[in-house]
mmCIF file of C-alpha atoms in Angstrom:
data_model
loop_
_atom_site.group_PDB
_atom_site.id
_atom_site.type_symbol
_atom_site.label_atom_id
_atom_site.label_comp_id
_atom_site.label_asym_id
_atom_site.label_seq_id
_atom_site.Cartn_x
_atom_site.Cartn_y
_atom_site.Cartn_z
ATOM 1 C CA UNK V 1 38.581 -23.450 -12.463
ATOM 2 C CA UNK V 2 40.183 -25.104 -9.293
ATOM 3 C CA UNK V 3 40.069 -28.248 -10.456
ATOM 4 C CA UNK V 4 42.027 -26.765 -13.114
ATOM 5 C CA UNK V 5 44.590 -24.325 -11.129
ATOM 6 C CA UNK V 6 44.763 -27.776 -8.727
ATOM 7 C CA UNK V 7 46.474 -29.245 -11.785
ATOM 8 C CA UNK V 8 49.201 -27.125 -12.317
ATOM 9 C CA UNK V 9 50.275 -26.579 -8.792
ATOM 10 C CA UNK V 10 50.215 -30.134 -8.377
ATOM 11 C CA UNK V 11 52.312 -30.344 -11.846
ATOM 12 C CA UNK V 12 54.531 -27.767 -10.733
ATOM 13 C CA UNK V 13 55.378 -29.075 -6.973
ATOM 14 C CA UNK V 14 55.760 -32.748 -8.492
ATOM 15 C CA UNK V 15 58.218 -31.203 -10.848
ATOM 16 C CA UNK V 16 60.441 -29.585 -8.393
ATOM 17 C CA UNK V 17 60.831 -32.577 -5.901
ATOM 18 C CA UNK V 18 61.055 -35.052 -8.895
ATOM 19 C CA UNK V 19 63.701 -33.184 -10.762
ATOM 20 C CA UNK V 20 65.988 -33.996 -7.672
ATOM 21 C CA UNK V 21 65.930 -37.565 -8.098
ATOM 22 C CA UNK V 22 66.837 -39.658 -11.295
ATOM 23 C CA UNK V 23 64.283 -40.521 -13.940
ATOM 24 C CA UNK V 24 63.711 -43.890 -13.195
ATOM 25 C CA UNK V 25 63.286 -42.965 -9.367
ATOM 26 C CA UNK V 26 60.748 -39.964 -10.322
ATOM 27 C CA UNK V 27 58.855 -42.290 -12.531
ATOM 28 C CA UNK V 28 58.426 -45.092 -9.668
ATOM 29 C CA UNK V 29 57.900 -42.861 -7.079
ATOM 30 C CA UNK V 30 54.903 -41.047 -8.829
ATOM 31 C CA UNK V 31 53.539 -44.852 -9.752
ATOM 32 C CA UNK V 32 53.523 -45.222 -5.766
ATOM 33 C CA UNK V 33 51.857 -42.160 -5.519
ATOM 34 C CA UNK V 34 49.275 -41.987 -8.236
ATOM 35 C CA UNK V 35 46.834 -44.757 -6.877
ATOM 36 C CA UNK V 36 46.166 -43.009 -3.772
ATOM 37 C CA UNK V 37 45.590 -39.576 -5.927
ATOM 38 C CA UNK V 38 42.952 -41.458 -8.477
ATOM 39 C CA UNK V 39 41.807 -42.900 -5.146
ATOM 40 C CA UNK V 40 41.199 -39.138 -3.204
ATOM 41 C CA UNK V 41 40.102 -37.702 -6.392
ATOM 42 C CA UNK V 42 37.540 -40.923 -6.707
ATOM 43 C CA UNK V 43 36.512 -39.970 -2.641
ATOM 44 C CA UNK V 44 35.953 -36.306 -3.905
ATOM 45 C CA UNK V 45 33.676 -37.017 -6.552
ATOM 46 C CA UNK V 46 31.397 -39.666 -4.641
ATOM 47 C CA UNK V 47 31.048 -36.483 -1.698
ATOM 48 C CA UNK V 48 30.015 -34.302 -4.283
ATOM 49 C CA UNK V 49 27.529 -36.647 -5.652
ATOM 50 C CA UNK V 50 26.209 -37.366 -2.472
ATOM 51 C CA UNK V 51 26.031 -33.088 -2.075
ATOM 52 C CA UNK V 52 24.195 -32.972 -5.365
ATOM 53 C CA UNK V 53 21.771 -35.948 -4.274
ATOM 54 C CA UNK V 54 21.101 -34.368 -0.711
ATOM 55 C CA UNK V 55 20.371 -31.114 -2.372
ATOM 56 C CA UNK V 56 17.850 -32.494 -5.345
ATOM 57 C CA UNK V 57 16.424 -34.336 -2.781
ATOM 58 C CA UNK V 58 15.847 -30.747 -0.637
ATOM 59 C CA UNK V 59 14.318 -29.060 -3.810
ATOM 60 C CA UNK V 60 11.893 -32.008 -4.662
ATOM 61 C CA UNK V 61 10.175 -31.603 -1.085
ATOM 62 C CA UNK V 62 10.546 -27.612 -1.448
ATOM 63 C CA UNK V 63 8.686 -28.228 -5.189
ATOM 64 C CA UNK V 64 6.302 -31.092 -3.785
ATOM 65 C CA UNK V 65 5.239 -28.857 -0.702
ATOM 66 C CA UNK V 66 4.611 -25.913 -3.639
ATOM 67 C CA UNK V 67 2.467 -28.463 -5.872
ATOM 68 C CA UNK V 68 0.293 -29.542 -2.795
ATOM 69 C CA UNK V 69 -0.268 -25.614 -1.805
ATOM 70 C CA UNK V 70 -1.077 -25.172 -5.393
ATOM 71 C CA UNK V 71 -3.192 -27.652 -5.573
ATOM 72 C CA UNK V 72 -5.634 -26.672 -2.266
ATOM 73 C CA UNK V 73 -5.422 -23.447 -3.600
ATOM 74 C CA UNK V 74 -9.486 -22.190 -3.800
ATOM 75 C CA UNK V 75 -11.055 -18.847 -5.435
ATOM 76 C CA UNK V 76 -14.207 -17.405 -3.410
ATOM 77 C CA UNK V 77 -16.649 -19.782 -4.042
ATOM 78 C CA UNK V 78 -14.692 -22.969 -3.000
ATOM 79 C CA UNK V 79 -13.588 -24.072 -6.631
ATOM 80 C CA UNK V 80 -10.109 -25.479 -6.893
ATOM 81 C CA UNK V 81 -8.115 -21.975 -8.504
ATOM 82 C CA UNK V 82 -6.255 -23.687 -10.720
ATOM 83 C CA UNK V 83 -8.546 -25.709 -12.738
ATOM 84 C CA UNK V 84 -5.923 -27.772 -15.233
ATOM 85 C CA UNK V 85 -2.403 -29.092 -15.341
ATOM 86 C CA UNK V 86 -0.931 -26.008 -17.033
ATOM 87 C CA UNK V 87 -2.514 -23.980 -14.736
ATOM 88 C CA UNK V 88 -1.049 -25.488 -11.993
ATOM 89 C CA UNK V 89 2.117 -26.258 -13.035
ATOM 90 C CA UNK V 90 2.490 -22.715 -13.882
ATOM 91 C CA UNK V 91 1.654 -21.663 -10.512
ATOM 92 C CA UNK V 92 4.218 -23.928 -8.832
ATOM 93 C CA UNK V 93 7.092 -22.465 -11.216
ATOM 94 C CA UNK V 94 5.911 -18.696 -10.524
ATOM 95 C CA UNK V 95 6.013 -19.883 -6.735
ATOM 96 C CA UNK V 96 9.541 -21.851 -6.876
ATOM 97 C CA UNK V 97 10.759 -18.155 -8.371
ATOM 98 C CA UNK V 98 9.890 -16.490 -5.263
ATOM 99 C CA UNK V 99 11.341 -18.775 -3.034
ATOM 100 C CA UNK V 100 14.606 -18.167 -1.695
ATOM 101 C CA UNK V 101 15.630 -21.337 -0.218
ATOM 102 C CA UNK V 102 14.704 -23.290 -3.913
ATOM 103 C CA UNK V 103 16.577 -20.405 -5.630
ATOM 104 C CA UNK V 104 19.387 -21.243 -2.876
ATOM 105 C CA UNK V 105 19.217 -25.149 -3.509
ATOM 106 C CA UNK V 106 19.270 -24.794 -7.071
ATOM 107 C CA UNK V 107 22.198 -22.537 -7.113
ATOM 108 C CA UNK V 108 24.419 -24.805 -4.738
ATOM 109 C CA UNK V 109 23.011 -27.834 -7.513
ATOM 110 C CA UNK V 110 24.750 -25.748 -10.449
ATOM 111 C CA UNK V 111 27.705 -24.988 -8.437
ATOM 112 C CA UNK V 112 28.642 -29.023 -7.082
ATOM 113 C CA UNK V 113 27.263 -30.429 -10.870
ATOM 114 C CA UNK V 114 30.569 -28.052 -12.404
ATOM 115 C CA UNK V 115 32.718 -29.156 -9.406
ATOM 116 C CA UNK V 116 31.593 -32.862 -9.795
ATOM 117 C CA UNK V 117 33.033 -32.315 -13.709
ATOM 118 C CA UNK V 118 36.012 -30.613 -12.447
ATOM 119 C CA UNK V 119 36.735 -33.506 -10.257
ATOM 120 C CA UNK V 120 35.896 -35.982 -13.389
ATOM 121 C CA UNK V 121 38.232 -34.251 -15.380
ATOM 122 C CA UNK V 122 41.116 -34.393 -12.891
ATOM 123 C CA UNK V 123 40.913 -38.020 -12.461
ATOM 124 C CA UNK V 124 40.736 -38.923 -16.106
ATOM 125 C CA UNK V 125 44.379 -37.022 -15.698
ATOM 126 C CA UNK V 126 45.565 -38.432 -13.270
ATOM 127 C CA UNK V 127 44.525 -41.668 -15.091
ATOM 128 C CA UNK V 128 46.108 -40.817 -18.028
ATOM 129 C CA UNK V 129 49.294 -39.972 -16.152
ATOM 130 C CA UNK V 130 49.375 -43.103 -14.229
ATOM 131 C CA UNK V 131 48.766 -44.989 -17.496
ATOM 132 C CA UNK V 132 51.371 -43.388 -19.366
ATOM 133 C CA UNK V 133 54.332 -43.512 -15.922
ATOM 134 C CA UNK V 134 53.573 -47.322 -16.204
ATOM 135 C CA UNK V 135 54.300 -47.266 -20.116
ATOM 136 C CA UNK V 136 57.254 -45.266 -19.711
ATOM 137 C CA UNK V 137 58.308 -47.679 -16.546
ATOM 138 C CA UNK V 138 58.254 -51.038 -19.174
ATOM 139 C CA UNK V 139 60.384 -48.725 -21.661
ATOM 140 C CA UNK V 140 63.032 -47.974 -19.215
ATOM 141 C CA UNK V 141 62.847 -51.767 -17.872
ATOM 142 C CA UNK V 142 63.082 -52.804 -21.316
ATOM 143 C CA UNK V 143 66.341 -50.618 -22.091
ATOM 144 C CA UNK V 144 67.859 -51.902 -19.018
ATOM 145 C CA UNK V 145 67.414 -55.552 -19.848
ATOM 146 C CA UNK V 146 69.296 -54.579 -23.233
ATOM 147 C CA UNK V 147 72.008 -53.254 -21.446
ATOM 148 C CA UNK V 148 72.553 -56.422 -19.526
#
């Protein structure tokens, strides 16, 4: 969502310097302006990425440490407790449950994977909107050379 509200204030502040200045002015001045927004938004989603990595890369030790205790795991007479692979595995998940700082990582995963779409989303607009100010910039350059 503030990805989203990000939008409109954006829209909204653009609009009320722009209306100020003539058309073809507004349109040239958000062409100026637009590479270095795809360019921040493009910054934004590689830092998030990198979040998302760091944090996956947290969990898989958390979940490797849990398969290795697991794993070692003995019942009274020295037998390994968990004797197969769904055994185990089950173990590990029932484990990972418990654990706060997984439950943590995991969360803070969900959160940056909806914020990394957010951020997608906003640049495919601003995309879009530098695409179509360059469009309307050849229309108005073609109307002028009519006039002439």
């Amino acid at each position: 969502m503030e990805g989203i509200q990000m939008v409109e204030i954006t829209s909204k502040n653009s609009i009320e310097n722009e209306q100020q200045l003539p058309l073809k002015e507004q349109i040239i001045k958000r062409l100026r302006e637009l590479p270095q927004e795809i360019y921040n938004q493009d910054a934004e989603i590689m830092k998030t990425q990198e979040d998302i990595n760091d944090m996956d890369f947290k969990g898989k030790l958390i979940r490797n440490q849990q398969i290795l205790d697991v794993s070692d795991q003995k019942d009274m007479e020295g037998k390994q407790l968990y004797k197969n692979e769904m055994s185990r595995e089950a173990a590990v998940n029932k484990n990972l449950e418990m654990n706060e700082q997984y439950q943590d990582i995991m969360e803070k995963i969900k959160k940056n994977m909806r914020s990394l779409k957010e951020h997608q989303i906003y640049l495919e607009f601003i995309k879009n909107k530098f695409s179509a100010s360059k469009y309307i910039a050849r229309l108005i350059g073609d109307e002028e050379d009519k006039e002439c």
